[in-house]
Short mmCIF file of C-alpha atoms in Angstrom, two decimals:
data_model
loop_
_atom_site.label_atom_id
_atom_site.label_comp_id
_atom_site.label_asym_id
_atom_site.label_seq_id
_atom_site.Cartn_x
_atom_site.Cartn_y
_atom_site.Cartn_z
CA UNK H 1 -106.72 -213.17 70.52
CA UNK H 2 -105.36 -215.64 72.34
CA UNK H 3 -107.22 -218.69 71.16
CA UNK H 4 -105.87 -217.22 67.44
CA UNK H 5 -102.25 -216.62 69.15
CA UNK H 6 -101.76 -218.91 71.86
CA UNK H 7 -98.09 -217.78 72.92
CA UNK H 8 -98.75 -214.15 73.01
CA UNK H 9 -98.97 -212.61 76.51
CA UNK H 10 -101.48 -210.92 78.02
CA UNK H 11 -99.98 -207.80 79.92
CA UNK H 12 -103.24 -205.23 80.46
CA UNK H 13 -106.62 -205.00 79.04
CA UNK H 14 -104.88 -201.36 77.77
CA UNK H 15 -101.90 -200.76 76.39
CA UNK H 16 -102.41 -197.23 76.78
CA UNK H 17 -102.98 -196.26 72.90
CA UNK H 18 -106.38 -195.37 73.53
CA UNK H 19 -105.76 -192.92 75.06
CA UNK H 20 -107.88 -192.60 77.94
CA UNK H 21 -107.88 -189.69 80.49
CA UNK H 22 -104.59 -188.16 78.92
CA UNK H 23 -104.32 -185.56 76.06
CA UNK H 24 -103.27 -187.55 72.35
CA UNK H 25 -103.22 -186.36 69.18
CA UNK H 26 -104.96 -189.60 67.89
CA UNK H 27 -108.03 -188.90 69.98
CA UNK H 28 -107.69 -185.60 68.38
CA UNK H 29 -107.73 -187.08 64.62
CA UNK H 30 -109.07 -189.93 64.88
CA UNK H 31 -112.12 -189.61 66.65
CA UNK H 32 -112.85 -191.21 70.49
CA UNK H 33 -116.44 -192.12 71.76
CA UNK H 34 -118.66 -188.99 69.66
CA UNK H 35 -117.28 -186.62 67.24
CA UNK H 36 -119.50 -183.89 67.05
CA UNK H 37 -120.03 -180.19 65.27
CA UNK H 38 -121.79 -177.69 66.29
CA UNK H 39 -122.71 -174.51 64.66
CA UNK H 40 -124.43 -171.11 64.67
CA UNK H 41 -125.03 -167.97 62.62
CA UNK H 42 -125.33 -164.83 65.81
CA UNK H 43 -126.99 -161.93 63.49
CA UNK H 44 -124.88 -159.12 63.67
CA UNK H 45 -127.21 -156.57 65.13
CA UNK H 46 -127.19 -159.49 68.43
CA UNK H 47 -123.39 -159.59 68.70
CA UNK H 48 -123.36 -155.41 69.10
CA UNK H 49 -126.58 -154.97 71.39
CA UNK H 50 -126.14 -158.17 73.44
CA UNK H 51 -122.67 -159.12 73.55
CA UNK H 52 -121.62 -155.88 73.21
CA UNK H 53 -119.04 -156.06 70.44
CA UNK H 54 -118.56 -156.54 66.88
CA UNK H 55 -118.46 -159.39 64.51
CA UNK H 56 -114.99 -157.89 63.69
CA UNK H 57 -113.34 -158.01 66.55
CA UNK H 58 -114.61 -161.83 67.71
CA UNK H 59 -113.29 -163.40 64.47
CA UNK H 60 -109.74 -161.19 64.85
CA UNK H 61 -109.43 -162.71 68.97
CA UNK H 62 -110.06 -165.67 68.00
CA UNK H 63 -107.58 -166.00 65.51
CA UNK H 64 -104.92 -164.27 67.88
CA UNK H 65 -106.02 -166.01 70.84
CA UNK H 66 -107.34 -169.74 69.99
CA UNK H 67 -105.75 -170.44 66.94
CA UNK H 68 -102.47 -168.46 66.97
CA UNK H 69 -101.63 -168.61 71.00
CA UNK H 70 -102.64 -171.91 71.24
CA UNK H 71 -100.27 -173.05 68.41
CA UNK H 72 -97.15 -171.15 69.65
CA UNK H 73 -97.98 -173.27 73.17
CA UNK H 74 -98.36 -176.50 71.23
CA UNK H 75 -101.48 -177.36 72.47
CA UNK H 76 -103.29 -180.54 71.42
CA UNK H 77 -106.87 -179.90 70.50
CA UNK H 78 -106.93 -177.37 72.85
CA UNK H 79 -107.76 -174.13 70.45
CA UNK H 80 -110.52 -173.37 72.32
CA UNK H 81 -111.26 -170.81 75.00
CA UNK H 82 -112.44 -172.54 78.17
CA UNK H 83 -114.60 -175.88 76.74
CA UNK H 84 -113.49 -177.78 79.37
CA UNK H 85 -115.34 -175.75 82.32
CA UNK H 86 -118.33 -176.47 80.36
CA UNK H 87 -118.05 -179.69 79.32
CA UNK H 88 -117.04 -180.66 83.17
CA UNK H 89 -120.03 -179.01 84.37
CA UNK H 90 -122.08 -181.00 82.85
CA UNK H 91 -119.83 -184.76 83.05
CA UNK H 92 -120.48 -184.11 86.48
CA UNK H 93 -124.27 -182.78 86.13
CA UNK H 94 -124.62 -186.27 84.42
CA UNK H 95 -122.71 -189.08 86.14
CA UNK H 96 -120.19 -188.80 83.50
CA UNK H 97 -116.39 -189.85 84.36
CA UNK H 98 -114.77 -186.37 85.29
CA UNK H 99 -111.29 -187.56 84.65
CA UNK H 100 -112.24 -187.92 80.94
CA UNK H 101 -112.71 -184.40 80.51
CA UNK H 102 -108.93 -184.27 79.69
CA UNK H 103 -109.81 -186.22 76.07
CA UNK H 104 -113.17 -185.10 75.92
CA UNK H 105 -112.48 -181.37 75.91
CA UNK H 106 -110.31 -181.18 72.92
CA UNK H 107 -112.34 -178.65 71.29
CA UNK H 108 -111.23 -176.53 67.99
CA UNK H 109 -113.51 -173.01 67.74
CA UNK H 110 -113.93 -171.44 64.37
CA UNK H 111 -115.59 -167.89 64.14
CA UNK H 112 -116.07 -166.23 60.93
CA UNK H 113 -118.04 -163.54 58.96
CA UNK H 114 -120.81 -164.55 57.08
CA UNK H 115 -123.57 -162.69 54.89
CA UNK H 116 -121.38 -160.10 53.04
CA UNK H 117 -119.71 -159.81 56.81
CA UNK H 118 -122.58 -158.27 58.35
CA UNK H 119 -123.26 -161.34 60.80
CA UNK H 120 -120.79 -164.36 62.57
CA UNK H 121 -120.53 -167.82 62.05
CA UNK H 122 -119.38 -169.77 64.95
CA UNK H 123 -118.77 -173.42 64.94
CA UNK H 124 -116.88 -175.88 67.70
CA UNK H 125 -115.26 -179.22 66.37
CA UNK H 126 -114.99 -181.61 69.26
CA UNK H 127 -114.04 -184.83 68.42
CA UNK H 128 -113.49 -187.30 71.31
CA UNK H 129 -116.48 -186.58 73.04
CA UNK H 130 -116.58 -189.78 75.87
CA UNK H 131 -120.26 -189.77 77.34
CA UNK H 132 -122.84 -192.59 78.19
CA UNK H 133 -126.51 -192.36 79.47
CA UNK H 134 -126.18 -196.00 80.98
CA UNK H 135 -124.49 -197.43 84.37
CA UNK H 136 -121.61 -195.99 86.14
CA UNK H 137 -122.43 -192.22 88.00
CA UNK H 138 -125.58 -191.80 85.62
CA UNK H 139 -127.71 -194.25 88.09
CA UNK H 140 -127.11 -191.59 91.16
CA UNK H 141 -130.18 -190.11 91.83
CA UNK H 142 -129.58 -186.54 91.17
CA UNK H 143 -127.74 -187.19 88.10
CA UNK H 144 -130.55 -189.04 86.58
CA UNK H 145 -132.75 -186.08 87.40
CA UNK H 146 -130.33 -183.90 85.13
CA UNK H 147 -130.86 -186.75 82.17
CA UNK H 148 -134.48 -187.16 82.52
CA UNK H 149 -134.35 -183.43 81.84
CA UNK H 150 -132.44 -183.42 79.13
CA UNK H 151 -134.52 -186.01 77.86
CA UNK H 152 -131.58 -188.90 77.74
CA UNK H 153 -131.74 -191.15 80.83
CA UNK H 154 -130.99 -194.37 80.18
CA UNK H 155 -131.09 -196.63 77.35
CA UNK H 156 -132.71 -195.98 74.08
CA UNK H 157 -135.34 -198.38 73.49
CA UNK H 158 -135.77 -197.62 69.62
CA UNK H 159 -132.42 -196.86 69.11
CA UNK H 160 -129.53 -197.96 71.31
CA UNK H 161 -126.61 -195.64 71.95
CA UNK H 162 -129.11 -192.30 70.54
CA UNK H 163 -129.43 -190.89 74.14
CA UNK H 164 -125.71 -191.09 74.64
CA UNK H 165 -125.40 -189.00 70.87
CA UNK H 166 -127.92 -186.52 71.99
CA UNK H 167 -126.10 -185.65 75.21
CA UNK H 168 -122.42 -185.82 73.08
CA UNK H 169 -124.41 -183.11 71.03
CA UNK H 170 -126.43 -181.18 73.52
CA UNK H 171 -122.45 -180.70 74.92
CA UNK H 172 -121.18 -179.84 71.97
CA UNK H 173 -123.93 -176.67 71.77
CA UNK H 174 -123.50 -175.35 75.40
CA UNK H 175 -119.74 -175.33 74.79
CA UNK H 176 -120.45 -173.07 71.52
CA UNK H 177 -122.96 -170.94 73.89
CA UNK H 178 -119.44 -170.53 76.37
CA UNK H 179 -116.97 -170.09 73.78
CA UNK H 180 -119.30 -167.02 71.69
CA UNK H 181 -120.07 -165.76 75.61
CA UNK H 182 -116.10 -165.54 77.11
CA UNK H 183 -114.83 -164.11 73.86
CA UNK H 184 -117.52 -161.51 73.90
CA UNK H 185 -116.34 -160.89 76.71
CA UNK H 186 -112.51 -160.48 76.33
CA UNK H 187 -113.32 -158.45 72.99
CA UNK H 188 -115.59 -156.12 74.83
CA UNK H 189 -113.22 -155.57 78.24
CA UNK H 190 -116.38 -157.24 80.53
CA UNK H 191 -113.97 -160.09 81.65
CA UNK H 192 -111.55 -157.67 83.65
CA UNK H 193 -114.89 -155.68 85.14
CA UNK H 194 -116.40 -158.57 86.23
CA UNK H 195 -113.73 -160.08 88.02
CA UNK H 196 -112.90 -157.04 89.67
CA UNK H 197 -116.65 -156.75 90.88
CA UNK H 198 -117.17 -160.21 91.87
CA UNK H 199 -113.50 -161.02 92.80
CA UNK H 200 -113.15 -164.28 94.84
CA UNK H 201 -110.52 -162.66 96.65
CA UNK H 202 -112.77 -160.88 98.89
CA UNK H 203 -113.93 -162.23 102.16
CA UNK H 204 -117.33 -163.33 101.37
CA UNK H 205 -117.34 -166.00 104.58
CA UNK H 206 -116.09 -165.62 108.24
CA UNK H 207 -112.03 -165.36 107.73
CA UNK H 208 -112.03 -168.19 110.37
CA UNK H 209 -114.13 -170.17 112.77
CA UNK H 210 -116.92 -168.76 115.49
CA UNK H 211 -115.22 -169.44 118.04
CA UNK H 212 -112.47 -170.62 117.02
CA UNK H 213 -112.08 -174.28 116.20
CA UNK H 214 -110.41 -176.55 119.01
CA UNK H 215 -106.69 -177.54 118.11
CA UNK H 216 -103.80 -179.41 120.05
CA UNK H 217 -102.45 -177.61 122.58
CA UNK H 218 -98.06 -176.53 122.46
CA UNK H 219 -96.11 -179.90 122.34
CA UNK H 220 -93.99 -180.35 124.89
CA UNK H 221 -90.50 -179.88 124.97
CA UNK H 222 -88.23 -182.78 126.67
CA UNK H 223 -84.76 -182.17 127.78
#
């Protein structure tokens, strides 16, 4: 650029457009790092033995909840019950950049009935996806334990950038695993009951320090 434009000015290497590590409705429409689908039919006979409610009542929450609620809040990309806890999980799991979760979250969850209504379609749409199998916190030793088990560490010899595609999509299915799994959840009442069983709010470690941890005695008061 500025070979081609020699009097133009160089201020950053970003100008903030991006947009990196901030929410954007371009990311959101126009696609940042992977854009990726993911989708599922959960027989019906599943979604009333195992998650313990019907195929009814998940498609009418998530039309009240993620697509209505989330409108009247004017949320950006966020129509989507808790992606980002999963997709963070696993950014850190895999030496990914943790402050990009704010982009690569954006997440829009679609659950409908399907097969003359008897079973549900479920599909997330995430489309700024920001993940790489190469350099940065993926060369820590633990993390590259997590992506030699998912079957992505490092490059691709055969075809470069396919590991980084694979874990983009292997994201995009645990956060439709979440999303199906909260929402059962809510719809069923199990949310409430299981916070109120395994509520952080109860003293689970020593209230304080055995014995008590040394401090600075009273300061001094001068006349």
């Amino acid at each position: 650029m500025k070979e081609q434009f020699p009097e133009m000015v160089v201020l950053a290497l970003s100008g903030n457009y991006c947009t990196d590590k901030k929410p954007a409705a371009i990311n959101w429409i126009e696609g940042r790092g992977k854009s990726v689908v993911a989708e599922a039919v959960v027989p019906g006979d599943v979604v009333k033995s195992v998650l313990k409610t019907t195929v009814k009542d998940l498609c009418n929450l998530n039309v009240k909840k993620n697509l209505i609620g989330s409108a009247m809040a004017g949320s950006i990309g966020g129509f989507n019950a808790h992606a980002a806890n999963i997709l963070t999980a696993i950014f850190l799991a895999t030496g990914q950049d943790p402050a990009q979760n704010v982009e690569s979250s954006q997440c829009m969850t679609l659950l409908e009935p399907t097969n003359d209504g008897q079973d549900l379609l479920i599909s997330v749409t995430m489309p700024c996806i920001e993940v790489g199998t190469v350099g940065g916190g993926t060369v820590l030793a633990a993390q590259q334990g997590v992506l030699e088990m998912l079957g992505v560490k490092g490059a691709n010899a055969q075809q470069p950038g396919k590991n980084a595609q694979t874990l983009a999509r292997i994201i995009a299915s645990a956060v439709l695993a979440g999303e199906l799994s909260l929402l059962s959840a809510l719809a069923a009442g199990h949310l409430i009951k299981a916070h109120m069983a395994h509520n952080r709010s109860q003293v689970n470690t020593p209230a304080s320090s055995q014995p008590v941890t040394p401090g600075p005695g009273p300061i001094p008061v001068r006349s």
